[in-house]
CSV table of C-alpha atoms and ligand atoms in Angstrom, one decimal:
chain,number,residue,atom,x,y,z
L,1,MET,CA,2.5,-14.7,-3.4
L,2,HIS,CA,4.3,-12.4,-0.9
L,3,LYS,CA,5.5,-13.4,2.5
L,4,LEU,CA,6.2,-11.0,5.4
L,5,LEU,CA,7.7,-11.9,8.7
L,6,VAL,CA,6.3,-10.4,11.9
L,7,LYS,CA,8.7,-10.6,14.8
L,8,THR,CA,7.3,-10.3,18.4
L,9,THR,CA,8.6,-11.3,21.8
L,10,LEU,CA,6.8,-14.6,22.1
L,11,LYS,CA,6.6,-15.7,18.5
L,12,ASN,CA,7.4,-14.9,14.9
L,13,TYR,CA,4.9,-15.5,12.3
L,14,ASN,CA,4.4,-15.1,8.6
L,15,VAL,CA,1.8,-13.1,6.7
L,16,TYR,CA,1.1,-14.4,3.2
L,17,VAL,CA,-0.6,-12.2,0.6
L,18,GLY,CA,-2.0,-13.1,-2.8
L,19,ASP,CA,-2.3,-16.3,-4.9
L,20,ASN,CA,-1.5,-19.4,-3.0
L,21,SER,CA,-1.8,-17.9,0.4
L,22,LEU,CA,-4.5,-20.4,1.2
L,23,GLU,CA,-2.2,-23.1,0.0
L,24,GLU,CA,0.2,-21.9,2.6
L,25,PHE,CA,-2.6,-22.1,5.2
L,26,ARG,CA,-3.1,-25.7,4.3
L,27,LYS,CA,0.7,-26.4,4.8
L,28,ASN,CA,0.7,-24.6,8.1
L,29,LEU,CA,-2.3,-26.5,9.4
L,30,SER,CA,-0.8,-29.8,8.5
L,31,ALA,CA,1.7,-29.3,11.3
L,32,ASN,CA,1.2,-30.6,14.8
L,33,HIS,CA,-2.4,-29.9,15.9
L,34,SER,CA,-5.5,-31.8,17.0
L,35,LYS,CA,-8.9,-30.3,16.2
L,36,VAL,CA,-9.6,-27.1,14.3
L,37,LEU,CA,-12.5,-24.7,14.8
L,38,PHE,CA,-13.2,-22.3,12.0
L,39,LEU,CA,-15.2,-19.2,13.0
L,40,ILE,CA,-16.8,-17.9,9.8
L,41,ASP,CA,-18.6,-14.6,9.2
L,42,LYS,CA,-22.2,-15.4,8.1
L,43,ASN,CA,-22.0,-13.2,5.0
L,44,VAL,CA,-18.7,-14.6,3.9
L,45,PHE,CA,-20.1,-18.1,4.4
L,46,LYS,CA,-23.1,-17.2,2.1
L,47,LYS,CA,-21.1,-15.4,-0.5
L,48,CYS,CA,-17.8,-17.3,-0.7
L,49,LEU,CA,-18.8,-20.9,-0.1
L,50,LYS,CA,-16.6,-22.1,-3.0
L,51,ILE,CA,-13.5,-20.7,-1.4
L,52,ILE,CA,-14.6,-21.8,2.1
L,53,ASN,CA,-15.1,-25.3,1.0
L,54,LYS,CA,-11.6,-25.4,-0.2
L,55,ILE,CA,-10.2,-24.1,3.1
L,56,LEU,CA,-12.1,-26.2,5.6
L,57,PRO,CA,-10.9,-29.7,4.7
L,58,ALA,CA,-7.3,-28.5,5.3
L,59,SER,CA,-7.7,-30.4,8.6
L,60,LYS,CA,-9.0,-33.9,9.2
L,61,ASP,CA,-10.9,-33.0,12.4
L,62,TYR,CA,-12.5,-29.7,11.6
L,63,HIS,CA,-15.6,-28.0,12.9
L,64,HIS,CA,-17.1,-24.7,12.1
L,65,ILE,CA,-19.4,-22.1,13.6
L,66,ILE,CA,-21.1,-19.4,11.6
L,67,ILE,CA,-21.1,-16.0,13.4
L,68,GLU,CA,-23.3,-13.0,12.6
L,69,CYS,CA,-20.6,-10.3,12.8
L,70,SER,CA,-21.5,-7.0,14.2
L,71,GLU,CA,-20.1,-4.7,16.9
L,72,LYS,CA,-23.1,-5.9,19.0
L,73,ASN,CA,-21.9,-9.5,18.7
L,74,LYS,CA,-18.4,-8.6,19.6
L,75,SER,CA,-19.4,-9.6,23.1
L,76,ILE,CA,-18.8,-11.8,26.1
L,77,LYS,CA,-21.8,-13.8,24.9
L,78,THR,CA,-20.1,-14.7,21.6
L,79,VAL,CA,-16.9,-15.6,23.5
L,80,GLU,CA,-18.9,-17.8,25.9
L,81,LYS,CA,-20.6,-19.5,22.9
L,82,VAL,CA,-17.2,-20.2,21.3
L,83,CYS,CA,-15.6,-21.4,24.5
L,84,LYS,CA,-18.6,-23.6,25.3
L,85,TYR,CA,-18.3,-25.2,21.8
L,86,LEU,CA,-14.6,-25.8,22.4
L,87,SER,CA,-15.2,-27.4,25.8
L,88,ASN,CA,-18.3,-29.5,24.8
L,89,ASN,CA,-16.4,-30.8,21.8
L,90,LYS,CA,-13.3,-31.6,23.8
L,91,PHE,CA,-10.9,-29.3,22.1
L,92,ASP,CA,-7.5,-29.6,23.7
L,93,ARG,CA,-4.4,-27.5,24.0
L,94,LYS,CA,-3.2,-28.6,20.6
L,95,SER,CA,-6.4,-27.3,19.0
L,96,VAL,CA,-6.5,-24.4,16.6
L,97,LEU,CA,-8.9,-21.5,16.0
L,98,VAL,CA,-9.2,-19.9,12.6
L,99,SER,CA,-11.0,-16.7,11.8
L,100,ILE,CA,-12.5,-16.3,8.3
L,101,GLY,CA,-14.0,-12.9,8.3
L,102,GLY,CA,-13.4,-9.2,9.1
L,103,GLY,CA,-12.0,-7.2,12.0
L,104,VAL,CA,-14.8,-8.0,14.5
L,105,LEU,CA,-14.4,-11.8,14.0
L,106,GLY,CA,-10.6,-11.5,14.0
L,107,ASP,CA,-10.7,-9.8,17.4
L,108,VAL,CA,-13.2,-12.3,18.9
L,109,THR,CA,-11.2,-15.3,17.5
L,110,GLY,CA,-7.9,-14.0,18.8
L,111,PHE,CA,-9.5,-13.3,22.2
L,112,CYS,CA,-11.0,-16.8,22.5
L,113,ALA,CA,-7.7,-18.3,21.4
L,114,SER,CA,-5.8,-16.3,24.0
L,115,ILE,CA,-8.0,-17.5,26.9
L,116,TYR,CA,-9.1,-21.0,26.1
L,117,MET,CA,-6.8,-23.3,28.1
L,118,ARG,CA,-4.6,-20.3,28.6
L,119,GLY,CA,-3.9,-20.1,24.9
L,120,ILE,CA,-4.2,-22.2,21.8
L,121,LYS,CA,-3.0,-21.6,18.2
L,122,CYS,CA,-4.9,-19.0,16.1
L,123,TYR,CA,-4.8,-18.3,12.4
L,124,GLN,CA,-6.3,-15.3,10.7
L,125,ILE,CA,-7.9,-15.3,7.2
L,126,PRO,CA,-9.1,-11.7,6.8
L,127,THR,CA,-11.9,-11.2,4.3
L,128,THR,CA,-12.2,-7.4,4.4
L,129,ILE,CA,-9.7,-4.8,3.2
L,130,LEU,CA,-9.9,-3.2,6.7
L,131,SER,CA,-8.8,-6.4,8.5
L,132,ALA,CA,-6.3,-7.3,5.8
L,133,VAL,CA,-4.4,-4.0,6.1
L,134,ASP,CA,-4.6,-3.6,9.9
L,135,GLY,CA,-6.4,-5.8,12.4
L,136,SER,CA,-5.4,-9.3,11.3
L,137,VAL,CA,-1.7,-8.5,12.1
L,138,GLY,CA,-0.3,-7.3,15.4
L,139,GLY,CA,-2.1,-9.3,18.0
L,140,LYS,CA,-4.7,-6.9,19.4
L,141,THR,CA,-7.7,-8.9,20.4
L,142,GLY,CA,-10.9,-7.7,22.1
L,143,ILE,CA,-14.5,-7.5,22.7
L,144,ASN,CA,-16.9,-4.6,23.6
L,145,PHE,CA,-18.0,-4.6,27.2
L,146,ASN,CA,-20.3,-2.4,29.3
L,147,GLY,CA,-21.0,-0.2,26.3
L,148,ILE,CA,-17.3,0.5,25.7
L,149,LYS,CA,-15.5,-0.6,22.5
L,150,ASN,CA,-12.7,-3.0,23.0
L,151,LEU,CA,-12.7,-2.6,26.7
L,152,ILE,CA,-11.7,-6.3,27.4
L,153,GLY,CA,-8.9,-7.8,25.4
L,154,THR,CA,-5.4,-9.2,25.2
L,155,PHE,CA,-2.3,-8.9,23.2
L,156,TYR,CA,-2.1,-12.3,21.5
L,157,GLN,CA,-0.3,-12.8,18.3
L,158,PRO,CA,-1.7,-15.2,15.6
L,159,ASP,CA,0.4,-18.0,14.3
L,160,GLY,CA,-0.1,-17.0,10.7
L,161,VAL,CA,-2.1,-14.6,8.6
L,162,PHE,CA,-3.3,-15.5,5.1
L,163,VAL,CA,-4.7,-12.8,2.8
L,164,GLU,CA,-6.6,-14.0,-0.2
L,165,THR,CA,-7.8,-11.0,-2.2
L,166,GLU,CA,-10.6,-13.1,-3.9
L,167,PHE,CA,-12.6,-12.4,-0.8
L,168,PHE,CA,-12.6,-8.6,-1.5
L,169,LYS,CA,-14.5,-9.1,-4.8
L,170,THR,CA,-17.7,-9.9,-2.9
L,171,LEU,CA,-17.5,-7.0,-0.4
L,172,PRO,CA,-20.4,-4.6,-0.3
L,173,ARG,CA,-19.5,-1.0,-1.2
L,174,ARG,CA,-19.8,0.2,2.4
L,175,GLU,CA,-17.2,-2.4,3.5
L,176,VAL,CA,-14.8,-1.4,0.6
L,177,ILE,CA,-15.1,2.2,1.7
L,178,SER,CA,-14.5,1.2,5.3
L,179,GLY,CA,-11.2,-0.3,4.4
L,180,ILE,CA,-10.1,3.1,3.1
L,181,GLY,CA,-10.0,4.7,6.6
L,182,GLU,CA,-7.0,2.7,7.8
L,183,LEU,CA,-5.2,3.3,4.5
L,184,VAL,CA,-5.6,7.1,4.9
L,185,LYS,CA,-4.0,6.7,8.3
L,186,TYR,CA,-0.9,5.1,6.7
L,187,ALA,CA,-0.7,8.0,4.2
L,188,LEU,CA,-0.3,10.5,7.1
L,189,ILE,CA,2.0,8.3,9.2
L,190,ILE,CA,4.5,7.9,6.4
L,191,PRO,CA,4.5,11.2,4.5
L,192,LYS,CA,6.8,10.0,1.7
L,193,LEU,CA,4.1,7.4,0.8
L,194,TYR,CA,1.2,10.0,0.9
L,195,ASN,CA,0.9,10.1,-2.9
L,196,PHE,CA,1.2,6.3,-3.2
L,197,PHE,CA,-1.7,5.8,-0.8
L,198,LEU,CA,-3.8,8.6,-2.3
L,199,GLU,CA,-3.6,7.0,-5.7
L,200,GLU,CA,-4.3,3.5,-4.4
L,201,ILE,CA,-7.2,4.7,-2.3
L,202,LYS,CA,-8.7,6.4,-5.4
L,203,LYS,CA,-8.3,3.1,-7.3
L,204,ILE,CA,-10.1,1.2,-4.6
L,205,TYR,CA,-12.8,3.8,-4.2
L,206,LEU,CA,-13.5,4.2,-8.0
L,207,ASN,CA,-13.2,0.6,-9.2
L,208,ARG,CA,-12.7,-1.6,-6.1
L,209,GLU,CA,-9.3,-2.6,-7.4
L,210,VAL,CA,-7.2,-3.5,-4.4
L,211,SER,CA,-3.6,-4.0,-5.4
L,212,ILE,CA,-1.3,-6.5,-3.6
L,213,GLU,CA,1.1,-3.6,-3.4
L,214,VAL,CA,-1.1,-1.5,-1.1
L,215,ILE,CA,-1.7,-4.4,1.2
L,216,ILE,CA,1.9,-5.4,1.4
L,217,THR,CA,3.0,-1.7,2.0
L,218,SER,CA,0.5,-1.3,4.8
L,219,LEU,CA,1.4,-4.5,6.4
L,220,LYS,CA,5.1,-3.7,6.1
L,221,ILE,CA,4.5,-0.4,8.0
L,222,LYS,CA,2.4,-2.1,10.6
L,223,SER,CA,4.7,-5.1,11.2
L,224,GLU,CA,7.8,-2.9,11.5
L,225,ILE,CA,6.0,-0.9,14.2
L,226,VAL,CA,4.7,-4.0,15.9
L,227,ASN,CA,8.3,-5.5,15.8
L,228,LYS,CA,9.5,-2.5,17.7
L,229,ASP,CA,6.6,-1.9,20.1
L,230,GLU,CA,4.4,-4.9,20.3
L,231,LYS,CA,2.4,-3.9,23.4
L,232,GLU,CA,2.3,-0.1,22.9
L,233,GLU,CA,4.8,0.4,25.7
L,234,THR,CA,7.3,2.8,24.1
L,235,GLY,CA,4.6,4.9,22.4
L,236,LEU,CA,5.6,4.0,18.9
L,237,ARG,CA,2.6,1.7,18.2
L,238,LYS,CA,0.3,4.4,19.4
L,239,ILE,CA,0.8,6.3,16.2
L,240,LEU,CA,-1.4,3.6,14.6
L,241,ASN,CA,-4.2,5.0,16.7
L,242,LEU,CA,-4.4,8.2,14.7
L,243,GLY,CA,-8.0,9.3,14.5
L,244,HIS,CA,-9.2,6.3,16.6
L,245,THR,CA,-10.3,8.1,19.8
L,246,PHE,CA,-12.6,10.3,17.8
L,247,ALA,CA,-13.6,7.3,15.7
L,248,HIS,CA,-14.7,5.3,18.7
L,249,GLY,CA,-16.8,8.2,19.8
L,250,PHE,CA,-18.4,8.5,16.3
L,251,GLU,CA,-19.0,4.8,15.9
L,252,SER,CA,-20.5,4.3,19.4
L,253,ALA,CA,-22.6,7.5,19.3
L,254,SER,CA,-24.0,6.3,15.9
L,255,ASP,CA,-24.8,2.9,17.5
L,256,TYR,CA,-22.4,1.5,14.9
L,257,LYS,CA,-24.3,2.8,11.9
L,258,LEU,CA,-21.0,4.3,10.9
L,259,THR,CA,-18.4,1.7,9.8
L,260,HIS,CA,-15.1,1.6,11.7
L,261,GLY,CA,-13.1,2.8,8.6
L,262,LYS,CA,-15.4,5.7,7.8
L,263,ALA,CA,-15.3,6.7,11.5
L,264,VAL,CA,-11.4,6.6,11.4
L,265,PHE,CA,-11.5,8.8,8.3
L,266,TYR,CA,-13.6,11.4,10.2
L,267,GLY,CA,-11.5,10.9,13.2
L,268,ILE,CA,-8.4,11.8,11.2
L,269,ILE,CA,-10.0,15.0,9.9
L,270,CYS,CA,-10.8,15.9,13.6
L,271,ALA,CA,-7.3,15.1,14.6
L,272,LEU,CA,-6.0,17.4,11.9
L,273,LEU,CA,-8.3,20.2,13.0
L,274,ILE,CA,-7.1,20.0,16.6
L,275,SER,CA,-3.5,19.8,15.4
L,276,GLU,CA,-4.1,23.0,13.5
L,277,ARG,CA,-5.8,24.6,16.4
L,278,LEU,CA,-2.7,23.9,18.5
L,279,GLY,CA,-0.4,25.3,15.8
L,280,LEU,CA,1.2,22.0,15.1
L,281,ILE,CA,0.4,22.2,11.4
L,282,ASP,CA,-0.6,24.9,8.9
L,283,ASN,CA,-4.1,25.3,7.6
L,284,LYS,CA,-2.9,24.5,4.1
L,285,ILE,CA,-2.2,20.9,5.2
L,286,ILE,CA,-5.9,20.5,6.0
L,287,THR,CA,-7.0,22.2,2.8
L,288,GLN,CA,-4.7,19.9,0.8
L,289,PHE,CA,-5.9,16.8,2.7
L,290,LEU,CA,-9.6,17.7,2.2
L,291,ASN,CA,-8.9,18.4,-1.5
L,292,ASP,CA,-7.1,15.2,-2.0
L,293,PHE,CA,-9.5,12.9,-0.1
L,294,GLY,CA,-12.7,15.0,-0.6
L,295,PHE,CA,-14.0,12.3,-3.1
L,296,ILE,CA,-14.8,10.0,-0.2
L,297,ASN,CA,-18.5,10.3,0.3
L,298,ARG,CA,-20.0,11.9,3.4
L,299,GLU,CA,-22.6,10.4,5.7
L,300,LYS,CA,-25.0,13.2,6.4
L,301,PHE,CA,-26.4,11.6,9.6
L,302,VAL,CA,-23.0,12.3,11.3
L,303,ASN,CA,-24.2,15.9,11.6
L,304,GLN,CA,-27.2,14.7,13.7
L,305,LEU,CA,-25.0,12.9,16.3
L,306,ASP,CA,-24.9,14.6,19.6
L,307,THR,CA,-21.5,16.1,20.2
L,308,GLN,CA,-21.6,15.6,24.0
L,309,LYS,CA,-22.5,11.9,23.4
L,310,ILE,CA,-19.6,11.5,21.1
L,311,ILE,CA,-17.3,13.0,23.7
L,312,ASN,CA,-18.7,10.9,26.5
L,313,PHE,CA,-17.7,7.8,24.5
L,314,MET,CA,-14.3,9.3,23.8
L,315,LYS,CA,-13.8,9.8,27.5
L,316,SER,CA,-14.1,6.0,28.1
L,317,ASP,CA,-11.5,5.2,25.5
L,318,LYS,CA,-8.7,3.2,27.1
L,319,LYS,CA,-6.0,5.4,25.6
L,320,ASN,CA,-6.9,8.1,28.1
L,321,PHE,CA,-5.5,8.4,31.6
L,322,ASN,CA,-6.1,10.7,34.6
L,323,GLY,CA,-9.5,11.4,33.2
L,324,THR,CA,-8.2,13.4,30.3
L,325,ILE,CA,-8.8,12.7,26.6
L,326,ASN,CA,-5.4,11.9,25.1
L,327,LEU,CA,-5.1,12.2,21.4
L,328,VAL,CA,-2.7,11.2,18.6
L,329,LEU,CA,-2.0,14.4,16.6
L,330,VAL,CA,-0.2,15.4,13.5
L,331,SER,CA,2.7,17.9,13.6
L,332,LYS,CA,5.2,19.2,11.0
L,333,SER,CA,7.8,16.9,12.4
L,334,GLY,CA,5.6,13.8,12.5
L,335,ILE,CA,2.9,12.1,14.6
L,336,LEU,CA,2.6,13.0,18.3
L,337,THR,CA,1.0,10.6,20.8
L,338,ASP,CA,-0.5,11.0,24.3
L,339,ILE,CA,-1.4,14.7,23.9
L,340,PRO,CA,-3.9,15.7,26.6
L,341,ILE,CA,-6.7,17.8,25.2
L,342,LYS,CA,-9.3,19.8,27.1
L,343,GLU,CA,-12.9,18.7,26.6
L,344,LYS,CA,-13.9,22.1,25.4
L,345,ALA,CA,-11.4,22.0,22.6
L,346,VAL,CA,-12.6,18.5,21.5
L,347,PHE,CA,-16.2,19.9,21.6
L,348,THR,CA,-15.4,22.9,19.4
L,349,THR,CA,-13.5,20.7,17.0
L,350,ILE,CA,-16.3,18.2,16.5
L,351,GLU,CA,-18.7,21.1,16.0
L,352,LYS,CA,-16.4,22.6,13.4
L,353,PHE,CA,-16.1,19.2,11.7
L,354,LYS,CA,-19.9,18.9,11.6
L,355,LYS,CA,-20.2,22.4,10.0
L,356,MET,CA,-17.8,21.4,7.3
L,357,PHE,CA,-20.2,18.6,6.4
L,358,GLY,CA,-23.3,20.7,6.7
H,401,LIG,N1,-5.1,-0.9,14.9
H,401,LIG,C1,-4.0,-0.3,15.6
H,401,LIG,C2,-3.0,-1.3,16.1
H,401,LIG,O1,-3.1,-2.5,15.8
H,401,LIG,O2,-2.2,-1.0,16.9
């Protein structure tokens, strides 16, 4: 088992990866708490009951709610349901919330924990590759509101993260591929690890083998960034948003038919195309990237999405200011953040991207 320390202003916490990480969860939970509410993804509950049954009795007074996880349910209604449950069942300030699921559930759980009684403890047990390598760590919580992804949320760090790779074995293929998007991002953020991530992504893609090494490496990169810029104040953490503004546009315009990770992958391609357009990188970088990652399958329906609709969603992304789309781009000397881009350039880029897929 591997242990990683995440340091933030208000608290430090450990991320455990691999065998025995759930044992560590039990130990953590035996500390000072009253009731525990597990929020469990419906699919995980169905497919991984054996593991779940080992986790739940870690506390004497435990409850659980099964949640159907989708972007549609990442809503104020779900938050209300959870908070009502906590209140009706007299959960107090020493209560704990635990997420057993993917990124959607992790975000909702973190958000509920951050607002109930002004904050109770929260643990994350990610069950998807995507949430294990990104969302479960770093304290971003949120729900979709008014048709806008993650519009309402808080920075609220968990008290521990426990990654058990057994969960990944039951993931549907579309979820496995979704995990790849965030890994591709790390490949570009840390160029010296490009080949490492490329090989690991191929392994995951071809035979679903997710090494502990790729999870640890991703989380090390993420936790170092979070340690330095927890709330995206200095700009450093913003590099983790590479491809994400485009991704939110694609995801929302497809009514979430497109998975988050796949949308991030497409978003990264668009960010590379704009970077080239601005002369920040040479064309050969894009050719190389598409050669290397071209094995990732293409969703033909993306071509049918209305470009202006994608842009309209991009315009409501919270990373923008002064009404301009702000992007994270790639340059020869590293990742650049907060680059204002004219709508016309974004339009042309998405059209070009679609043609590449045509
Ligand atoms: N997923 C990007 C971040 O946590 O900052």
